[in-house]
Amino acid sequence: MKRTIAHLADGRELIYFDRRDDADHDVADPRDLPARPLASELRHDPLMDEWVAVARHRQTRTHLPSAQECPLCPGHPGSEIPSPYEVAVFENRFPSFSFNTGAYEQVGGLSEVRPGTGRCEVVCFTSDHDASFSSLGDEQAALVVEAWADRTAELSALPGVEQVFCFENRGAEIGITLPHPHGQIYAYPYVTPRTRQMLETAARHRGGNLFADVLAAERKGPRVVAANEHWTAFVPAAARYPFEVHLYPHRRVPDIPALSAEERAAFAPLYIDVLRRLDGLFGVVMPYVAAWHQAPVTYRRDLAYLHLQLFTIRRAADKLKYLAGSESAMGAFVNDVLPEEAARMLREVVTD
């Protein structure tokens, strides 16, 4: 893999990832861009003991442009990526977290305020505007995995970063603002609530590693969707979403950089197979969130187990699962689809 670092007109970093050693990206960004926005502010919720990022500048971010104006398609005047590319990663122009900090005033009450330091990056899976992750070839998908590994290692080393989160939002139903196939990476200045809860639960577990024990139990059961030598994809017994699949490596590692070359290569075809099964359920392009759960930089790394959680809010060809009162207000999920039935339906999809 060749890695080429460039910079955009406003100073943001752009990184090209190529399979070819002779790839050339010596193309400057010709735009006249405004100054980069100040970092968000973090406000502490004293009732939930959680941090909330307030990023006012994101109200003006690009929203569903035409294909001709897509900022992730290379080479045109409004593009964020001036050179043709295989995989490209750049600092988000409208970040939820950044190191461009300013003065922050306390807001009174019991809420502490501090700068939303960190970093947000956009990961472009391909220059093909009409593609999707599920349409990538195995080698292209493996290059994305290499980019995730590279960025996880680099971002984890930044001062103040506590957790690195690689993810993809797909589909208008999920709320995407750019349809071009891409994901994002957030480098948080704190450990996120869901990760903290999972690791605290793992600390209370009696026996072996909680995540390893879950995987061992699921590998023997009726909810397996697909598997290979290094990975198993299964619907969790207590799935929150109508169709939810977790992908675990068989060897416990804390994060993507810790995967072996063989494990990285084996992930791509299995993940693509699962995505194609998801799309094949109802014959429609499925909206989904794909979320890598990696160990925090320092907090309870000894308990963590790298895995990917994939879920969709579509529960039928013409029905969505909305997170309404119980889920949004109380955090109490109600699933409309039996997990065993969801696994059976996914297994029965023909992907060839």
XYZ file of C-alpha atoms in Angstrom:
352
model
C 0.000 0.000 0.000
C 1.238 3.476 -0.886
C 0.283 6.362 1.386
C 0.487 9.937 0.074
C -0.113 12.996 2.269
C -1.347 16.266 0.763
C -3.103 19.364 2.086
C -6.253 21.160 1.027
C -6.482 24.911 0.431
C -7.456 25.651 4.051
C -4.686 23.480 5.511
C -6.677 20.332 6.208
C -4.859 17.047 5.697
C -5.712 14.754 2.767
C -4.302 11.224 2.542
C -4.404 8.993 -0.530
C -4.186 5.207 -0.207
C -3.164 3.258 -3.315
C -2.341 -0.307 -4.230
C 0.120 0.889 -6.881
C 3.524 2.249 -5.881
C 3.615 4.546 -8.920
C 0.375 6.403 -8.050
C 0.853 10.164 -8.431
C -1.305 12.739 -6.612
C 0.702 15.891 -7.244
C -2.412 18.023 -7.834
C -3.027 21.165 -5.764
C -6.389 22.222 -4.375
C -7.293 25.349 -6.416
C -10.159 26.579 -4.225
C -10.280 29.771 -2.177
C -11.734 28.431 1.070
C -12.804 30.346 4.188
C -11.000 29.923 7.485
C -11.617 26.657 9.307
C -14.330 26.834 11.984
C -13.518 26.785 15.663
C -13.941 23.492 17.467
C -17.292 22.630 18.964
C -17.891 23.028 22.660
C -18.532 20.087 24.945
C -21.255 20.474 27.543
C -21.558 17.991 30.371
C -24.998 16.582 31.139
C -25.034 16.287 34.952
C -28.067 13.986 34.952
C -26.643 11.411 32.538
C -22.938 12.029 33.239
C -22.388 12.328 29.477
C -20.780 14.874 27.175
C -22.752 16.566 24.384
C -20.930 18.288 21.512
C -22.481 21.559 20.332
C -21.181 22.265 16.812
C -23.110 25.218 15.388
C -21.022 25.441 12.228
C -22.357 22.059 11.063
C -25.701 23.678 10.243
C -24.106 24.967 7.025
C -22.557 21.681 5.864
C -23.145 20.424 2.337
C -26.530 18.730 2.002
C -27.425 16.251 -0.764
C -25.696 17.940 -3.722
C -26.150 16.720 -7.293
C -23.717 14.149 -8.653
C -22.083 16.910 -10.715
C -21.400 18.920 -7.536
C -20.456 16.032 -5.240
C -17.436 17.088 -3.151
C -16.224 13.481 -2.944
C -15.964 13.000 -6.704
C -12.418 13.938 -7.729
C -11.107 16.698 -9.896
C -13.942 19.174 -10.370
C -13.816 22.781 -9.013
C -15.775 22.068 -5.816
C -14.142 18.751 -4.963
C -12.461 18.023 -1.654
C -10.179 15.596 -3.506
C -8.314 17.230 -6.401
C -6.690 14.064 -7.757
C -8.239 10.785 -8.988
C -8.005 8.212 -6.198
C -8.595 4.641 -5.032
C -9.240 5.422 -1.336
C -8.914 8.913 0.121
C -9.206 10.235 3.678
C -9.398 13.898 4.608
C -10.209 16.075 7.594
C -13.890 16.947 7.646
C -14.590 20.532 6.622
C -17.477 20.631 9.122
C -16.099 18.622 12.041
C -17.843 17.697 15.253
C -14.417 17.761 16.942
C -11.171 19.527 16.028
C -8.027 21.024 17.516
C -8.857 24.517 16.215
C -9.969 25.728 19.627
C -10.943 29.202 20.845
C -12.387 30.798 23.975
C -15.348 29.052 25.606
C -17.620 30.587 28.218
C -19.224 28.652 31.032
C -23.015 28.539 30.700
C -23.990 28.446 34.354
C -25.979 25.812 36.168
C -24.330 22.453 36.748
C -23.040 21.949 33.188
C -19.285 22.159 32.692
C -18.103 23.447 29.294
C -14.821 22.582 27.594
C -13.435 22.607 24.041
C -14.546 19.818 21.703
C -11.009 18.806 20.841
C -10.390 15.816 18.601
C -10.541 15.111 14.904
C -13.146 14.057 12.337
C -12.207 12.494 9.010
C -14.074 11.419 5.893
C -13.121 8.081 4.309
C -13.959 7.804 0.605
C -14.250 4.112 -0.280
C -14.018 4.693 -4.034
C -14.115 7.509 -6.565
C -17.151 5.862 -8.220
C -20.119 8.000 -7.189
C -22.670 5.277 -7.967
C -20.905 2.445 -6.147
C -21.451 1.159 -2.614
C -19.314 -0.799 -0.180
C -21.200 -3.932 -1.196
C -20.205 -3.413 -4.841
C -16.477 -3.093 -4.125
C -14.117 -5.849 -5.134
C -12.282 -7.698 -2.376
C -8.998 -5.859 -3.072
C -10.666 -2.433 -2.975
C -12.469 -3.293 0.264
C -9.194 -4.569 1.736
C -7.611 -1.194 0.900
C -10.361 0.498 2.923
C -9.508 -1.795 5.847
C -5.864 -0.717 5.545
C -6.966 2.925 5.622
C -9.061 2.274 8.752
C -6.073 0.626 10.416
C -3.732 3.459 9.457
C -6.087 6.172 10.681
C -6.942 4.362 13.917
C -3.253 4.142 14.809
C -2.530 7.753 13.824
C -5.554 9.275 15.548
C -5.067 7.232 18.727
C -1.662 8.901 19.119
C -3.061 12.451 19.052
C -3.018 14.321 22.383
C -6.297 14.124 24.266
C -7.920 11.495 22.047
C -9.604 8.788 24.123
C -11.450 6.730 21.504
C -11.408 6.257 17.705
C -14.657 5.313 15.977
C -14.825 4.214 12.310
C -18.330 4.055 10.857
C -20.520 4.324 7.782
C -23.998 5.823 7.486
C -25.786 4.708 4.332
C -29.106 5.838 2.899
C -31.377 8.859 3.036
C -33.463 7.113 5.705
C -30.438 7.162 8.009
C -29.910 10.880 7.394
C -26.885 11.024 5.118
C -25.948 14.368 3.585
C -23.682 12.967 0.823
C -24.724 9.880 -1.189
C -21.207 9.149 -2.498
C -19.938 5.909 -0.848
C -17.964 7.017 2.177
C -17.580 6.585 5.895
C -16.313 8.705 8.736
C -13.889 8.493 11.631
C -14.374 10.327 14.913
C -11.485 10.763 17.344
C -13.300 11.544 20.579
C -11.827 13.399 23.581
C -13.715 11.035 25.891
C -14.856 7.405 26.034
C -18.334 7.202 24.528
C -21.257 6.131 26.756
C -22.007 2.904 24.869
C -18.385 1.763 24.922
C -18.029 2.594 28.590
C -21.198 0.658 29.417
C -20.088 -2.412 27.460
C -16.665 -2.454 29.103
C -18.109 -1.964 32.577
C -20.456 -4.876 31.905
C -17.491 -6.949 30.704
C -15.654 -6.122 33.942
C -18.531 -7.636 35.947
C -18.708 -10.788 33.823
C -17.693 -13.991 35.570
C -15.688 -16.415 33.529
C -13.651 -15.545 30.451
C -13.831 -12.437 28.338
C -17.483 -11.440 27.895
C -17.202 -10.730 24.166
C -15.330 -13.996 23.552
C -17.965 -15.913 25.476
C -20.743 -14.288 23.429
C -18.970 -15.221 20.196
C -18.371 -18.806 21.343
C -22.054 -19.233 22.184
C -23.281 -17.665 18.936
C -20.950 -19.732 16.701
C -22.844 -22.842 17.795
C -26.341 -21.413 17.403
C -29.097 -20.688 14.891
C -28.323 -16.997 14.422
C -25.127 -17.327 12.372
C -25.512 -15.594 9.008
C -22.102 -16.327 7.447
C -18.586 -17.286 8.519
C -15.106 -18.064 7.285
C -11.827 -19.189 8.831
C -11.230 -15.911 10.681
C -14.644 -14.242 11.156
C -18.241 -15.034 12.136
C -21.265 -12.860 11.348
C -24.346 -13.425 13.487
C -27.576 -11.766 14.574
C -27.314 -11.123 18.336
C -29.871 -12.832 20.548
C -31.095 -9.481 21.873
C -30.897 -7.533 18.606
C -32.240 -4.003 18.970
C -32.932 -3.470 15.285
C -35.046 -5.473 12.802
C -31.954 -6.706 10.966
C -28.744 -6.429 12.938
C -25.534 -8.370 12.324
C -22.358 -8.417 14.395
C -19.047 -9.460 12.802
C -16.365 -10.787 15.166
C -12.832 -11.963 14.439
C -12.193 -15.364 15.987
C -9.047 -14.042 17.669
C -9.522 -11.373 20.297
C -7.778 -8.137 19.343
C -8.401 -4.611 20.664
C -8.600 -2.707 17.383
C -8.240 -2.809 13.602
C -4.443 -2.205 13.569
C -4.021 -5.374 15.666
C -5.599 -7.596 12.986
C -3.184 -9.835 11.115
C -2.818 -9.627 7.339
C -4.825 -12.831 7.032
C -7.633 -11.502 9.247
C -7.811 -8.237 7.314
C -7.983 -10.076 4.000
C -10.677 -12.439 5.297
C -12.886 -9.627 6.563
C -13.581 -8.016 3.191
C -15.329 -10.902 1.367
C -17.410 -11.852 4.413
C -18.537 -8.282 5.067
C -19.405 -7.728 1.410
C -21.411 -10.962 1.456
C -23.379 -9.782 4.501
C -24.066 -6.381 2.923
C -25.325 -8.034 -0.256
C -27.591 -10.272 1.806
C -28.971 -7.174 3.509
C -29.680 -5.506 0.156
C -31.226 -8.712 -1.143
C -33.782 -9.059 1.643
C -36.458 -6.892 0.037
C -34.901 -6.030 -3.291
C -34.249 -2.432 -2.236
C -31.116 -0.532 -1.263
C -31.031 -0.915 2.496
C -30.179 1.999 4.776
C -27.749 1.009 7.489
C -25.202 2.045 10.063
C -21.949 0.078 10.208
C -20.052 0.743 13.440
C -16.608 -0.530 14.423
C -16.298 -1.071 18.171
C -12.627 -0.699 19.059
C -10.848 -0.485 22.384
C -10.443 3.027 23.799
C -6.937 4.424 23.774
C -6.355 3.694 27.471
C -9.633 2.831 29.261
C -10.119 -0.917 29.928
C -8.277 -2.050 26.803
C -7.717 -5.383 28.541
C -11.441 -6.166 28.277
C -12.187 -4.903 24.757
C -12.805 -7.092 21.720
C -12.839 -5.579 18.245
C -16.077 -6.160 16.352
C -18.372 -4.476 13.847
C -22.073 -3.885 14.471
C -24.240 -3.474 11.373
C -27.921 -2.588 11.560
C -30.769 -1.231 9.484
C -33.955 0.567 10.452
C -35.903 -1.101 7.609
C -38.189 -3.800 8.999
C -40.094 -4.592 5.784
C -39.963 -3.599 2.137
C -42.241 -0.622 2.796
C -41.782 -0.059 6.536
C -39.125 1.592 8.697
C -38.396 1.103 12.381
C -38.545 4.586 13.880
C -36.829 5.221 17.183
C -39.803 6.842 18.860
C -40.864 7.277 22.485
C -39.570 4.120 24.141
C -36.255 3.983 22.300
C -35.465 7.699 22.061
C -36.806 8.853 25.418
C -36.195 5.816 27.613
C -33.454 3.931 25.764
C -35.695 0.853 25.906
C -35.725 -0.940 22.553
C -38.624 -2.910 21.118
C -37.724 -5.083 18.123
C -40.399 -6.108 15.612
C -38.473 -9.035 14.100
C -37.468 -12.246 15.883
C -33.638 -12.425 15.711
C -33.683 -16.102 14.710
C -36.089 -15.278 11.881
C -33.907 -12.359 10.778
C -30.860 -14.664 10.635
C -32.787 -17.258 8.612
C -33.999 -14.637 6.144
C -30.457 -13.304 5.662
C -29.013 -16.814 5.167
C -31.611 -17.576 2.496
C -30.747 -14.563 0.347
C -28.935 -15.628 -2.837
C -25.965 -13.294 -3.377
C -24.344 -14.767 -6.503
